[in-house]
Every structure is written in C-alpha cells, then in structure tokens.
Amino acid sequence: MQTITTVAELRRALVNFRKADKRVGFVPTMGYLHDGHLALVEASRTQCDVTVVSIFVNPTQFGPSEDLSTYPRDFLRDEKLCRDAGVAIVFAPDAQEVYPAQFETFVEPGELAKPLCGAFRPGHFHGVATVVCKLFNIVQPDVAFFGQKDFQQCAVVRRMAIDLNLPLEIVTVPTVREPDGLAMSSRNRYLGERERQRALAISRGLFAAADEFQSGERNVERLIAIAKRHLETVDRLQYLELVDGDTLKRAETPLRRPAALCAAAYIGSTRLIDNVILAWPTP
Ligand code: PAF
C-alpha cells in the first residue's frame, strides 16, 4: 500500500493502473475509520481492481462553531486498517494541497442540500460537494462508495455527478451498526458510556417506525410519531423528518414511493444522524 500526500504524486501512481485498464474504486473519508468505512472498502474491493481511500478532514464542510479542530484523528491506525483491508493507495493531503492560496471556486448544490442537515448546517453541503468534486477530479475513479448513514450527502453527491457529467458510478452502501443498533460514526467516540446508552433511542425510534411501515402503516404523521416516542429521551432533537427518497421533500400520506425517515439529535454535546429507508421489496 502507498500513502500519498500530493495530487501530482497520486496522478503518477494512478497512471499505471489506468494503462493496465484497472477499475479504480474510491472511498472518500475524513479518517478515524470504523467498520462502516471498512464496508465501503470491502464493496470497492468486490467491484473494482484497486481501491483508493482518501483521508482528509475537510475544513469547508464545518461551520465556525462545529468540531473541525477536535474531530477525531488517528492517522497511523487508519493506515494500518487500510493496509489490512487491501487498499492500494491512501491519499492524505493537507489543507494547503486541497485548498491552495487564492482558492475561490466552489460547487453549489441546489434544493437537495436545503432540508434536513442543510437547514441546520449552513454551507455544509457546499463544502462537501466542493471537496468531493475535487477528489473525483483528482482520483478519477470508475466508482465511488458512500455510506447510507449520510443519506442526504449521498443524494447531493449523486445529483452533482449527474448535473456536472462526472464520468463515474456512485454506489451507496448500507449503514453498518453496532450489535445494539447504534449507527457507526467517527463521532461515537465523543460519547461517554451513559450517553452511548441514551444514543440508542435514535436507532430504536427509526426501527420502530420501520417495523410499523412493514406492518402496513402508510400515514406519514403516524410513522413520525412512533419514532418520536423513542426520541423523546435525547437531549435535543434537531430534526425527525420523513422525506421522499428522491426529492428529500416531506413525504405525503399515504406513502406510495420509497421514503427515508431521517433524524439528527444531540446526546450531550454530540450531534448524531441516522436514517432508515422505507421501501417496498423489489419484486
Ligand atoms: O462523509 C464524509 O466523511 C465526508 O463528508 C466526505 C464525503 C469524505 C467529504 O469530506
């Protein structure tokens, strides 16, 4: 495995893969890797010949009062996990390499970036779309892999790839959970033991609503109310929304199209997000 920190060096390393007509898979991350990231790597290894993982805590997607400076980092551990998982290249640029002096061109996502996290984290998806677009241009992968936990991010990135004619496939990989249901997230490490227990209210609420959906409930308000009963124990519920799976607008009763029940909640000072997809089995 190679660890590369500059765009020029990465381009040189990728030339040989391209000459050999290798299918390049790409997993963009902000590091502090967990089993959710490793599931993306595994999906890439299954579908591609070589896997590139980027590790870059992207400053443009953090608001001024968010956790950029304290975001968990452990580069040596991440490198080892990548090596053990069969990654070919870890791309770990510094902020200067990605945003050199005089950088001023951004990607501005549209309506999909406005609800849910977009409403509470102004500028977040502007930063995500910009860095993901740059990383796509730098790595030029055939396929890129994203986790479903960041449901809105997947929608924004997919739309961007279509709108900007980016020549790659976007694959969404199901959320990986701890055995008790908590969605894996680098931010889980902020939680103390008791907070960790209280955080289970989020997945429990979402699962309870998903069970009712499976039993035939199609009323949007009732499905939200079922989840909310569990989520009452979180310290601050930022949003709990049932949105259309494609447009991310509030879903309509009766549900007739795939939808996503999405939540963001604070446990202590830690903000966690999670979602479940409410969809009909494919025939
Ligand atoms: O999901 C993440 O970790 C980040 O938003 C991403 C896609 C790596 C962009 O910085």
XYZ file of N, CA and C and ligand atoms in Angstrom:
859
model
N 0.848 -1.205 0.000
C 0.000 0.000 0.000
C 0.879 1.248 0.000
N 0.492 2.230 -0.786
C 1.238 3.502 -0.791
C 0.423 4.560 -0.050
N 1.124 5.399 0.702
C 0.474 6.588 1.267
C 1.012 7.786 0.508
N 0.102 8.568 -0.032
C 0.482 9.672 -0.918
C -0.156 10.956 -0.395
N 0.604 12.031 -0.434
C 0.066 13.280 0.146
C -0.113 14.399 -0.888
N 0.402 14.216 -2.105
C 0.235 15.295 -3.083
C -0.553 14.811 -4.305
N -1.206 15.764 -4.945
C -2.015 15.461 -6.131
C -1.101 14.950 -7.251
N 0.046 15.594 -7.411
C 0.960 15.214 -8.510
C 1.418 13.764 -8.351
N 1.785 13.417 -7.134
C 2.269 12.052 -6.893
C 1.139 11.034 -7.093
N -0.052 11.392 -6.647
C -1.191 10.478 -6.800
C -1.454 10.240 -8.287
N -1.418 11.323 -9.070
C -1.684 11.176 -10.510
C -0.664 10.232 -11.130
N 0.610 10.387 -10.710
C 1.660 9.497 -11.259
C 1.364 8.045 -10.877
N 0.962 7.837 -9.636
C 0.708 6.463 -9.174
C -0.471 5.831 -9.912
N -1.458 6.666 -10.275
C -2.667 6.113 -10.895
C -2.485 5.811 -12.382
N -1.475 6.448 -13.006
C -1.249 6.249 -14.449
C -1.108 4.767 -14.770
N -0.311 4.054 -13.970
C -0.060 2.642 -14.269
C -1.326 1.794 -14.174
N -2.172 2.117 -13.177
C -3.435 1.374 -13.064
C -4.282 1.606 -14.319
N -4.289 2.859 -14.775
C -5.138 3.172 -15.938
C -4.617 2.473 -17.183
N -3.258 2.497 -17.326
C -2.657 1.841 -18.509
C -3.038 0.360 -18.526
N -3.083 -0.226 -17.322
C -3.409 -1.663 -17.221
C -4.928 -1.879 -17.236
N -5.681 -0.797 -17.527
C -7.138 -0.876 -17.626
C -7.795 -1.392 -16.339
N -7.224 -1.005 -15.202
C -7.778 -1.436 -13.913
C -8.992 -0.562 -13.573
N -9.977 -1.187 -12.954
C -11.162 -0.451 -12.495
C -10.831 0.128 -11.116
N -10.891 1.451 -11.032
C -10.470 2.127 -9.792
C -11.696 2.454 -8.930
N -11.687 1.954 -7.693
C -12.742 2.278 -6.723
C -12.216 3.319 -5.748
N -13.097 4.210 -5.318
C -12.667 5.315 -4.449
C -13.585 5.427 -3.235
N -12.957 5.518 -2.065
C -13.704 5.690 -0.813
C -13.220 6.978 -0.145
N -13.988 8.072 -0.275
C -13.580 9.312 0.401
C -13.954 9.263 1.874
N -13.015 9.621 2.754
C -13.303 9.607 4.195
C -12.646 10.814 4.862
N -13.062 11.038 6.105
C -12.365 12.041 6.924
C -11.538 11.316 7.998
N -11.280 10.036 7.779
C -10.417 9.287 8.705
C -11.143 8.860 9.962
N -10.349 8.445 10.947
C -10.856 7.823 12.166
C -11.801 6.680 11.765
N -11.226 5.770 11.010
C -12.015 4.756 10.310
C -12.667 3.758 11.260
N -13.840 3.313 10.881
C -14.562 2.283 11.638
C -15.121 1.270 10.638
N -15.897 0.323 11.171
C -16.377 -0.762 10.295
C -17.271 -0.251 9.158
N -17.905 0.910 9.368
C -18.710 1.489 8.283
C -17.819 1.828 7.087
N -16.674 2.466 7.367
C -15.731 2.784 6.280
C -15.201 1.492 5.645
N -14.918 0.506 6.532
C -14.325 -0.729 6.003
C -15.321 -1.487 5.117
N -16.622 -1.296 5.382
C -17.629 -1.896 4.488
C -17.579 -1.227 3.109
N -17.263 0.069 3.081
C -17.133 0.762 1.783
C -15.906 0.216 1.038
N -14.822 0.015 1.800
C -13.602 -0.533 1.195
C -13.890 -1.943 0.652
N -14.603 -2.713 1.445
C -14.920 -4.083 1.032
C -15.771 -4.076 -0.251
N -16.750 -3.166 -0.303
C -17.587 -3.068 -1.514
C -16.720 -2.697 -2.712
N -15.777 -1.798 -2.491
C -14.893 -1.386 -3.579
C -14.000 -2.554 -4.015
N -13.495 -3.289 -3.042
C -12.621 -4.424 -3.387
C -13.390 -5.481 -4.178
N -14.691 -5.620 -3.876
C -15.500 -6.612 -4.590
C -15.762 -6.153 -6.026
N -15.970 -4.843 -6.196
C -16.418 -4.360 -7.509
C -15.302 -3.795 -8.377
N -14.122 -3.570 -7.781
C -13.061 -2.881 -8.534
C -11.742 -3.643 -8.407
N -10.766 -3.245 -9.223
C -9.446 -3.905 -9.163
C -8.551 -3.246 -8.126
N -8.646 -1.939 -8.000
C -7.822 -1.243 -6.998
C -8.698 -0.260 -6.229
N -8.341 -0.057 -4.960
C -9.124 0.852 -4.117
C -8.240 1.978 -3.598
N -8.731 3.198 -3.801
C -8.066 4.376 -3.254
C -8.955 4.907 -2.127
N -8.350 5.160 -0.956
C -9.085 5.771 0.168
C -8.476 7.145 0.408
N -9.320 8.180 0.481
C -8.776 9.485 0.877
C -9.095 9.727 2.345
N -8.141 10.334 3.021
C -8.315 10.706 4.431
C -8.029 12.193 4.510
N -9.105 12.970 4.678
C -8.937 14.425 4.676
C -10.088 15.039 5.466
N -9.766 15.676 6.566
C -10.807 16.351 7.352
C -11.019 17.712 6.682
N -12.125 17.782 5.957
C -12.345 18.901 5.034
C -12.855 20.154 5.757
N -12.037 21.189 5.878
C -12.458 22.349 6.669
C -13.694 23.067 6.113
N -13.909 23.003 4.783
C -15.012 23.809 4.221
C -16.396 23.230 4.521
N -16.472 22.031 5.087
C -17.804 21.500 5.395
C -18.162 21.649 6.878
N -17.299 22.305 7.651
C -17.567 22.563 9.068
C -17.968 24.015 9.251
N -18.995 24.239 10.057
C -19.375 25.607 10.415
C -18.411 26.155 11.453
N -18.443 27.490 11.680
C -17.493 28.117 12.600
C -17.568 27.566 14.028
N -18.771 27.115 14.466
C -18.859 26.620 15.844
C -18.872 25.092 15.892
N -18.487 24.445 14.812
C -18.506 22.969 14.793
C -17.131 22.394 15.181
N -17.048 21.037 15.076
C -15.922 20.333 15.708
C -14.708 20.083 14.808
N -14.400 21.021 13.890
C -13.248 20.810 12.995
C -11.957 20.546 13.775
N -11.676 21.381 14.796
C -10.376 21.250 15.467
C -10.318 20.004 16.350
N -11.475 19.544 16.828
C -11.466 18.377 17.724
C -11.876 17.088 17.013
N -12.166 17.179 15.719
C -12.617 15.978 15.001
C -11.592 14.862 15.223
N -12.040 13.644 15.594
C -11.063 12.606 15.960
C -10.139 12.240 14.798
N -8.873 12.103 15.121
C -7.866 11.750 14.106
C -6.932 10.697 14.684
N -6.587 9.703 13.883
C -5.561 8.719 14.271
C -5.017 8.121 12.980
N -4.092 8.857 12.385
C -3.667 8.513 11.035
C -2.962 7.152 10.962
N -2.126 6.849 11.959
C -1.376 5.582 11.884
C -2.325 4.386 11.967
N -3.321 4.521 12.836
C -4.318 3.438 12.947
C -5.096 3.307 11.624
N -5.484 4.439 11.049
C -6.218 4.412 9.771
C -5.390 3.735 8.686
N -4.098 4.084 8.650
C -3.212 3.495 7.633
C -3.164 1.972 7.774
N -3.052 1.523 9.032
C -2.971 0.073 9.266
C -4.280 -0.610 8.837
N -5.403 0.012 9.215
C -6.697 -0.585 8.844
C -6.804 -0.691 7.320
N -6.344 0.346 6.626
C -6.418 0.339 5.156
C -5.510 -0.751 4.591
N -4.305 -0.839 5.130
C -3.367 -1.859 4.642
C -3.984 -3.243 4.830
N -4.502 -3.494 6.044
C -5.083 -4.811 6.336
C -6.307 -5.094 5.463
N -6.993 -4.035 5.045
C -8.221 -4.230 4.257
C -7.935 -4.344 2.762
N -6.671 -4.245 2.370
C -6.329 -4.432 0.955
C -6.438 -3.178 0.102
N -6.351 -2.010 0.739
C -6.380 -0.740 -0.011
C -5.053 -0.585 -0.762
N -5.111 -0.062 -1.990
C -3.874 0.108 -2.784
C -3.194 1.436 -2.443
N -4.009 2.499 -2.312
C -3.441 3.831 -2.068
C -4.266 4.571 -1.022
N -3.573 5.123 -0.033
C -4.211 6.093 0.866
C -3.751 7.472 0.413
N -4.729 8.329 0.113
C -4.410 9.705 -0.288
C -4.732 10.598 0.905
N -3.703 11.206 1.470
C -3.885 12.005 2.693
C -3.236 13.386 2.521
N -3.905 14.238 1.764
C -3.335 15.568 1.524
C -3.519 16.460 2.740
N -2.733 17.551 2.835
C -3.042 18.536 3.875
C -3.951 19.615 3.269
N -4.405 20.531 4.124
C -5.404 21.504 3.672
C -4.854 22.412 2.562
N -3.551 22.707 2.621
C -2.917 23.548 1.595
C -2.936 22.893 0.220
N -2.794 21.557 0.234
C -2.763 20.818 -1.027
C -4.155 20.853 -1.697
N -5.183 20.784 -0.866
C -6.544 20.761 -1.418
C -7.049 22.185 -1.688
N -6.721 23.108 -0.783
C -7.185 24.496 -0.924
C -5.982 25.436 -0.907
N -5.244 25.483 -2.020
C -4.065 26.364 -2.031
C -4.476 27.832 -1.917
N -3.519 28.679 -1.611
C -3.807 30.118 -1.507
C -4.521 30.566 -2.785
N -5.453 31.458 -2.632
C -6.255 32.018 -3.731
C -7.346 31.082 -4.249
N -7.509 29.939 -3.594
C -8.624 29.050 -3.982
C -9.939 29.807 -3.808
N -10.812 29.787 -4.833
C -12.070 30.541 -4.696
C -13.228 29.953 -5.494
N -13.068 28.727 -5.995
C -14.127 28.159 -6.827
C -14.800 27.011 -6.078
N -16.113 27.127 -5.918
C -16.849 26.122 -5.131
C -17.967 25.503 -5.962
N -18.436 24.345 -5.524
C -19.610 23.721 -6.130
C -20.800 24.041 -5.238
N -21.865 24.564 -5.823
C -23.046 24.949 -5.034
C -24.198 23.991 -5.316
N -24.483 23.055 -4.390
C -25.616 22.163 -4.638
C -26.942 22.921 -4.512
N -28.010 22.309 -5.037
C -29.299 23.014 -5.076
C -30.263 22.565 -3.989
N -31.505 22.276 -4.398
C -32.602 22.024 -3.451
C -32.324 20.851 -2.509
N -31.627 19.826 -3.001
C -31.394 18.641 -2.163
C -30.569 18.970 -0.927
N -29.822 20.072 -0.999
C -28.941 20.431 0.126
C -29.665 21.302 1.152
N -30.944 21.651 0.885
C -31.611 22.624 1.774
C -32.281 22.043 3.022
N -33.014 20.892 2.904
C -33.696 20.423 4.133
C -32.736 19.686 5.065
N -33.277 19.024 6.068
C -32.537 18.109 6.960
C -31.259 18.771 7.456
N -30.107 18.127 7.282
C -28.845 18.700 7.806
C -28.567 20.068 7.186
N -28.973 20.246 5.928
C -28.708 21.513 5.244
C -29.336 22.695 5.968
N -30.496 22.451 6.599
C -31.199 23.542 7.282
C -30.486 23.945 8.570
N -29.716 23.021 9.146
C -29.079 23.293 10.440
C -27.572 23.501 10.324
N -27.015 23.137 9.181
C -25.566 23.291 8.987
C -25.341 24.103 7.708
N -25.595 25.411 7.780
C -25.487 26.220 6.559
C -24.090 26.067 5.960
N -24.033 25.857 4.666
C -22.738 25.755 3.982
C -22.125 24.360 4.019
N -22.724 23.456 4.808
C -22.123 22.125 4.943
C -22.007 21.413 3.587
N -23.127 21.368 2.842
C -23.092 20.611 1.588
C -22.342 21.345 0.480
N -22.219 22.642 0.630
C -21.388 23.426 -0.292
C -19.930 22.948 -0.136
N -19.518 22.727 1.105
C -18.165 22.218 1.367
C -18.007 20.766 0.953
N -19.050 19.955 1.222
C -18.980 18.529 0.857
C -18.907 18.387 -0.665
N -19.825 19.076 -1.362
C -19.861 18.939 -2.830
C -18.545 19.414 -3.438
N -17.994 20.492 -2.895
C -16.746 21.027 -3.447
C -15.608 20.027 -3.264
N -15.449 19.517 -2.052
C -14.304 18.614 -1.834
C -14.500 17.290 -2.565
N -15.745 16.794 -2.607
C -15.971 15.518 -3.291
C -15.722 15.686 -4.795
N -16.158 16.813 -5.350
C -15.912 17.067 -6.775
C -14.409 17.146 -7.045
N -13.694 17.848 -6.175
C -12.236 17.950 -6.341
C -11.592 16.560 -6.239
N -12.012 15.792 -5.247
C -11.422 14.463 -5.075
C -11.735 13.564 -6.278
N -12.956 13.686 -6.811
C -13.290 12.913 -8.017
C -12.363 13.318 -9.165
N -12.127 14.605 -9.311
C -11.250 15.066 -10.397
C -9.806 14.628 -10.184
N -9.398 14.574 -8.941
C -8.015 14.185 -8.633
C -7.825 12.673 -8.846
N -8.750 11.890 -8.303
C -8.594 10.417 -8.338
C -9.112 9.837 -9.662
N -10.124 10.470 -10.230
C -10.800 9.984 -11.453
C -11.161 8.501 -11.349
N -11.949 8.175 -10.324
C -12.312 6.766 -10.129
C -13.392 6.321 -11.116
N -13.518 5.018 -11.265
C -14.652 4.479 -12.035
C -15.897 4.417 -11.160
N -15.687 4.145 -9.874
C -16.805 4.023 -8.931
C -16.409 4.691 -7.613
N -17.352 5.387 -6.975
C -17.097 5.935 -5.634
C -18.153 5.395 -4.683
N -17.745 5.153 -3.448
C -18.602 4.464 -2.464
C -18.893 5.388 -1.288
N -20.189 5.487 -0.924
C -20.622 6.339 0.187
C -21.558 5.535 1.089
N -21.566 5.895 2.370
C -22.401 5.177 3.336
C -23.805 5.774 3.405
N -24.792 4.895 3.544
C -26.191 5.352 3.602
C -26.489 6.173 4.863
N -25.639 6.040 5.885
C -25.888 6.835 7.088
C -25.974 8.315 6.732
N -25.141 8.730 5.778
C -25.176 10.120 5.304
C -26.092 10.192 4.082
N -27.376 9.934 4.344
C -28.347 9.775 3.258
C -28.418 11.023 2.371
N -28.449 12.185 3.009
C -28.570 13.423 2.227
C -27.292 13.672 1.433
N -26.149 13.357 2.042
C -24.876 13.507 1.325
C -24.885 12.640 0.054
N -25.397 11.401 0.180
C -25.464 10.520 -0.999
C -26.313 11.159 -2.091
N -27.453 11.747 -1.680
C -28.354 12.360 -2.667
C -27.685 13.556 -3.338
N -27.012 14.381 -2.547
C -26.348 15.589 -3.085
C -25.220 15.183 -4.044
N -24.441 14.170 -3.656
C -23.303 13.744 -4.487
C -23.789 13.106 -5.789
N -24.825 12.287 -5.692
C -25.394 11.666 -6.894
C -25.880 12.729 -7.880
N -26.610 13.718 -7.321
C -27.143 14.794 -8.176
C -25.992 15.572 -8.833
N -24.970 15.857 -8.021
C -23.814 16.602 -8.548
C -23.158 15.814 -9.689
N -23.008 14.507 -9.512
C -22.342 13.696 -10.542
C -23.142 13.729 -11.848
N -24.483 13.710 -11.713
C -25.322 13.775 -12.920
C -25.228 15.175 -13.529
N -25.433 16.185 -12.688
C -25.511 17.560 -13.213
C -24.198 18.008 -13.843
N -23.073 17.563 -13.290
C -21.774 18.018 -13.805
C -21.133 16.983 -14.739
N -21.934 15.992 -15.159
C -21.451 14.967 -16.100
C -20.152 14.314 -15.637
N -20.089 13.997 -14.368
C -18.873 13.370 -13.852
C -18.904 11.891 -14.253
N -17.857 11.411 -14.908
C -17.913 10.072 -15.507
C -17.591 8.965 -14.506
N -18.476 8.775 -13.544
C -18.251 7.697 -12.582
C -19.588 7.209 -12.062
N -19.535 6.062 -11.423
C -20.736 5.481 -10.818
C -20.671 5.772 -9.318
N -21.825 6.096 -8.728
C -21.875 6.311 -7.276
C -22.612 5.118 -6.661
N -22.001 4.497 -5.689
C -22.632 3.354 -5.017
C -22.877 3.718 -3.554
N -24.107 3.466 -3.095
C -24.436 3.675 -1.679
C -24.413 2.322 -0.965
N -23.698 2.266 0.144
C -23.543 1.018 0.902
C -24.375 1.143 2.197
N -25.141 0.091 2.543
C -25.993 0.177 3.740
C -25.204 0.550 5.003
N -25.886 1.226 5.908
C -25.293 1.655 7.176
C -24.823 0.441 7.982
N -23.631 0.545 8.535
C -23.136 -0.523 9.431
C -23.449 -0.089 10.858
N -23.980 -1.023 11.647
C -24.411 -0.702 13.012
C -23.659 -1.538 14.038
N -23.564 -0.999 15.239
C -23.085 -1.802 16.368
C -24.149 -2.872 16.630
N -23.780 -3.966 17.347
C -24.773 -5.025 17.590
C -26.065 -4.502 18.228
N -25.988 -3.426 19.028
C -27.210 -2.904 19.653
C -27.964 -1.909 18.768
N -27.497 -1.667 17.555
C -28.254 -0.838 16.618
C -27.664 0.535 16.350
N -26.769 1.006 17.219
C -26.203 2.346 17.014
C -25.452 2.393 15.677
N -25.781 3.392 14.859
C -25.089 3.528 13.569
C -23.632 3.893 13.814
N -22.729 3.243 13.112
C -21.303 3.557 13.311
C -21.004 4.958 12.801
N -20.212 5.675 13.579
C -19.844 7.044 13.224
C -18.545 7.370 13.956
N -17.688 8.143 13.313
C -16.449 8.557 13.984
C -16.786 9.376 15.226
N -17.931 10.059 15.197
C -18.303 10.922 16.333
C -18.789 10.113 17.536
N -19.052 8.797 17.379
C -19.473 7.991 18.536
C -18.410 8.013 19.628
N -17.182 8.290 19.236
C -16.119 8.268 20.251
C -16.244 9.439 21.238
N -17.028 10.449 20.895
C -17.265 11.553 21.831
C -18.161 11.123 22.993
N -18.904 9.997 22.814
C -19.941 9.634 23.792
C -19.348 8.925 25.005
N -19.745 9.364 26.195
C -19.439 8.616 27.414
C -20.337 7.387 27.472
N -20.084 6.489 28.421
C -20.825 5.232 28.483
C -22.337 5.452 28.591
N -22.741 6.409 29.475
C -24.198 6.629 29.660
C -24.805 7.313 28.440
N -24.027 8.201 27.848
C -24.515 8.859 26.623
C -24.684 7.825 25.510
N -23.735 6.914 25.434
C -23.767 5.863 24.412
C -25.081 5.075 24.526
N -25.499 4.783 25.773
C -26.761 4.070 26.002
C -27.945 4.919 25.538
N -27.888 6.223 25.905
C -29.017 7.098 25.542
C -29.118 7.299 24.031
N -27.947 7.180 23.345
C -27.937 7.380 21.890
C -28.744 6.303 21.168
N -28.974 5.168 21.856
C -29.720 4.074 21.215
C -31.166 4.466 20.912
N -31.647 5.517 21.577
C -33.019 5.979 21.320
C -33.198 6.321 19.832
N -32.131 6.773 19.201
C -32.271 7.206 17.797
C -32.590 6.002 16.906
N -31.728 4.973 16.957
C -31.982 3.820 16.072
C -33.259 3.088 16.493
N -33.521 3.068 17.808
C -34.757 2.376 18.256
C -35.992 3.055 17.671
N -36.002 4.362 17.700
C -37.142 5.110 17.153
C -37.311 4.837 15.665
N -36.201 4.882 14.949
C -36.269 4.666 13.498
C -36.718 3.237 13.186
N -36.191 2.278 13.951
C -36.565 0.873 13.701
C -38.040 0.635 14.027
N -38.517 1.291 15.111
C -39.927 1.101 15.492
C -40.836 1.580 14.352
N -40.491 2.726 13.778
C -41.300 3.240 12.659
C -41.171 2.316 11.447
N -39.968 1.821 11.203
C -39.762 0.923 10.050
C -40.586 -0.358 10.219
N -40.676 -0.848 11.476
C -41.484 -2.055 11.722
C -42.952 -1.786 11.402
N -43.439 -0.604 11.842
C -44.847 -0.265 11.549
C -45.076 -0.143 10.049
N -44.084 0.425 9.358
C -44.193 0.521 7.896
C -44.306 -0.883 7.304
N -43.469 -1.798 7.793
C -43.511 -3.188 7.290
C -44.869 -3.823 7.571
N -45.492 -3.378 8.688
C -46.808 -3.949 9.031
C -47.936 -3.245 8.279
N -47.607 -2.293 7.423
C -48.644 -1.702 6.580
C -48.980 -0.242 6.867
N -48.369 0.352 7.893
C -48.673 1.765 8.187
C -48.127 2.657 7.060
N -48.989 3.511 6.511
C -48.557 4.375 5.411
C -48.800 5.857 5.717
N -49.222 6.130 6.964
C -49.519 7.507 7.337
C -48.236 8.192 7.846
N -47.859 9.274 7.185
C -46.581 9.935 7.470
C -46.533 10.436 8.911
N -47.608 11.122 9.350
C -47.606 11.681 10.709
C -47.498 10.583 11.756
N -48.218 9.485 11.500
C -48.203 8.398 12.497
C -46.824 7.738 12.561
N -46.192 7.566 11.412
C -44.856 6.950 11.405
C -43.860 7.844 12.146
N -43.967 9.151 11.929
C -43.065 10.080 12.628
C -43.338 10.018 14.133
N -44.630 9.965 14.500
C -44.987 9.951 15.931
C -44.432 8.705 16.624
N -44.448 7.580 15.914
C -43.918 6.327 16.503
C -42.441 6.486 16.822
N -41.696 7.042 15.861
C -40.249 7.230 16.093
C -40.026 8.244 17.209
N -40.846 9.283 17.230
C -40.657 10.384 18.185
C -40.783 9.926 19.626
N -41.665 8.952 19.859
C -41.856 8.448 21.230
C -40.520 7.987 21.816
N -39.693 7.325 20.997
C -38.374 6.863 21.473
C -37.405 8.035 21.583
N -37.514 8.931 20.625
C -36.534 10.022 20.545
C -36.762 11.098 21.604
N -37.858 10.947 22.378
C -38.104 11.933 23.436
C -36.980 11.975 24.469
N -36.215 10.909 24.578
C -35.174 10.849 25.623
C -33.836 11.476 25.180
N -33.728 11.892 23.921
C -32.454 12.519 23.519
C -32.385 13.923 24.120
N -31.186 14.494 24.198
C -31.065 15.813 24.827
C -31.671 16.914 23.962
N -31.466 16.794 22.646
C -32.100 17.779 21.746
C -32.320 17.124 20.401
N -33.604 17.070 20.012
C -33.919 16.524 18.698
C -33.818 17.666 17.697
N -32.886 17.554 16.761
C -32.747 18.664 15.797
C -33.783 18.522 14.685
N -33.898 17.319 14.134
C -34.998 17.072 13.194
C -35.343 15.594 13.167
N -36.591 15.335 12.844
C -37.063 13.976 12.577
C -38.029 14.140 11.426
N -37.618 13.735 10.240
C -38.397 14.017 9.026
C -38.554 12.754 8.204
N -39.744 12.621 7.628
C -39.966 11.520 6.684
C -40.019 12.150 5.299
N -38.998 11.875 4.492
C -38.874 12.594 3.212
C -38.917 11.619 2.043
N -39.344 12.138 0.916
C -39.328 11.349 -0.315
C -37.882 10.933 -0.617
N -37.690 9.677 -0.989
C -36.344 9.150 -1.190
C -35.573 9.817 -2.314
N -36.282 10.429 -3.270
C -35.585 11.081 -4.388
C -35.464 12.585 -4.204
N -36.566 13.232 -3.801
C -36.554 14.708 -3.770
C -36.134 15.268 -2.410
N -36.218 14.460 -1.373
C -35.981 14.860 0.031
C -37.001 15.887 0.526
N -38.120 16.027 -0.207
C -39.214 16.865 0.304
C -40.084 16.003 1.213
N -40.830 16.673 2.122
C -41.692 15.956 3.059
C -42.550 14.931 2.296
N -42.528 13.673 2.737
C -43.303 12.622 2.078
C -44.798 12.867 2.305
N -45.617 12.339 1.401
C -47.067 12.553 1.503
C -47.779 11.273 1.911
N -48.856 11.470 2.723
C -49.719 10.353 3.123
C -50.764 10.117 2.038
N -51.053 8.889 1.657
C -50.373 7.669 2.069
C -49.051 7.502 1.312
N -48.087 6.909 1.988
C -46.790 6.683 1.342
C -46.977 5.732 0.161
N -46.518 6.179 -0.980
C -46.621 5.305 -2.160
C -45.282 5.128 -2.844
N -44.290 5.920 -2.383
C -42.967 5.870 -3.008
C -41.921 5.658 -1.912
N -40.749 5.121 -2.255
C -39.713 4.953 -1.244
C -39.423 6.270 -0.527
N -39.276 6.175 0.774
C -39.051 7.377 1.580
C -37.936 7.086 2.579
N -37.428 8.146 3.178
C -36.383 7.966 4.197
C -36.823 8.687 5.456
N -36.755 7.985 6.577
C -37.027 8.602 7.880
C -35.662 8.985 8.446
N -35.441 10.284 8.595
C -34.101 10.793 8.921
C -34.150 11.550 10.238
N -33.129 11.362 11.063
C -33.083 12.062 12.349
C -31.697 12.631 12.595
N -31.683 13.776 13.277
C -30.430 14.323 13.822
C -30.738 14.706 15.253
N -29.888 14.270 16.181
C -30.164 14.538 17.591
C -28.860 14.744 18.346
N -28.958 15.570 19.382
C -27.803 15.753 20.266
C -27.919 14.833 21.466
N -26.816 14.141 21.759
C -26.679 13.391 23.004
C -25.546 14.120 23.720
N -25.854 14.809 24.801
C -24.848 15.715 25.363
C -24.496 16.738 24.299
N -23.199 16.925 24.031
C -22.822 17.906 23.002
C -22.512 17.234 21.663
N -22.830 15.934 21.560
C -22.513 15.202 20.325
C -23.736 15.129 19.424
N -23.546 15.580 18.190
C -24.649 15.534 17.228
C -24.521 14.253 16.396
N -25.584 13.454 16.403
C -25.582 12.189 15.661
C -26.696 12.211 14.624
N -26.446 11.568 13.483
C -27.512 11.434 12.490
C -27.710 9.954 12.180
N -28.926 9.641 11.706
C -29.224 8.261 11.322
C -30.469 8.294 10.443
N -30.752 7.202 9.777
C -31.953 7.138 8.938
C -32.305 5.684 8.657
N -33.559 5.472 8.278
C -33.963 4.170 7.710
C -34.730 4.460 6.421
N -34.575 3.553 5.481
C -35.303 3.680 4.216
C -36.599 2.885 4.344
N -37.708 3.505 4.000
C -38.996 2.813 3.991
C -39.341 2.546 2.528
N -39.199 1.303 2.141
C -39.397 0.970 0.730
C -40.034 -0.396 0.610
N -40.588 -0.647 -0.552
C -41.232 -1.928 -0.832
C -40.172 -2.881 -1.346
N -40.287 -4.169 -1.010
C -39.281 -5.115 -1.533
C -39.321 -5.121 -3.057
N -38.145 -5.209 -3.678
C -38.133 -5.262 -5.146
C -38.608 -6.650 -5.591
N -39.532 -6.678 -6.571
C -40.102 -7.986 -6.952
C -39.040 -8.919 -7.545
O -18.686 11.519 4.673
C -17.587 12.053 4.894
O -16.753 11.545 5.633
C -17.267 13.385 4.242
O -18.372 14.202 4.168
C -16.591 13.241 2.862
C -17.509 12.556 1.857
C -15.314 12.420 2.987
C -16.234 14.609 2.312
O -15.352 15.284 3.139
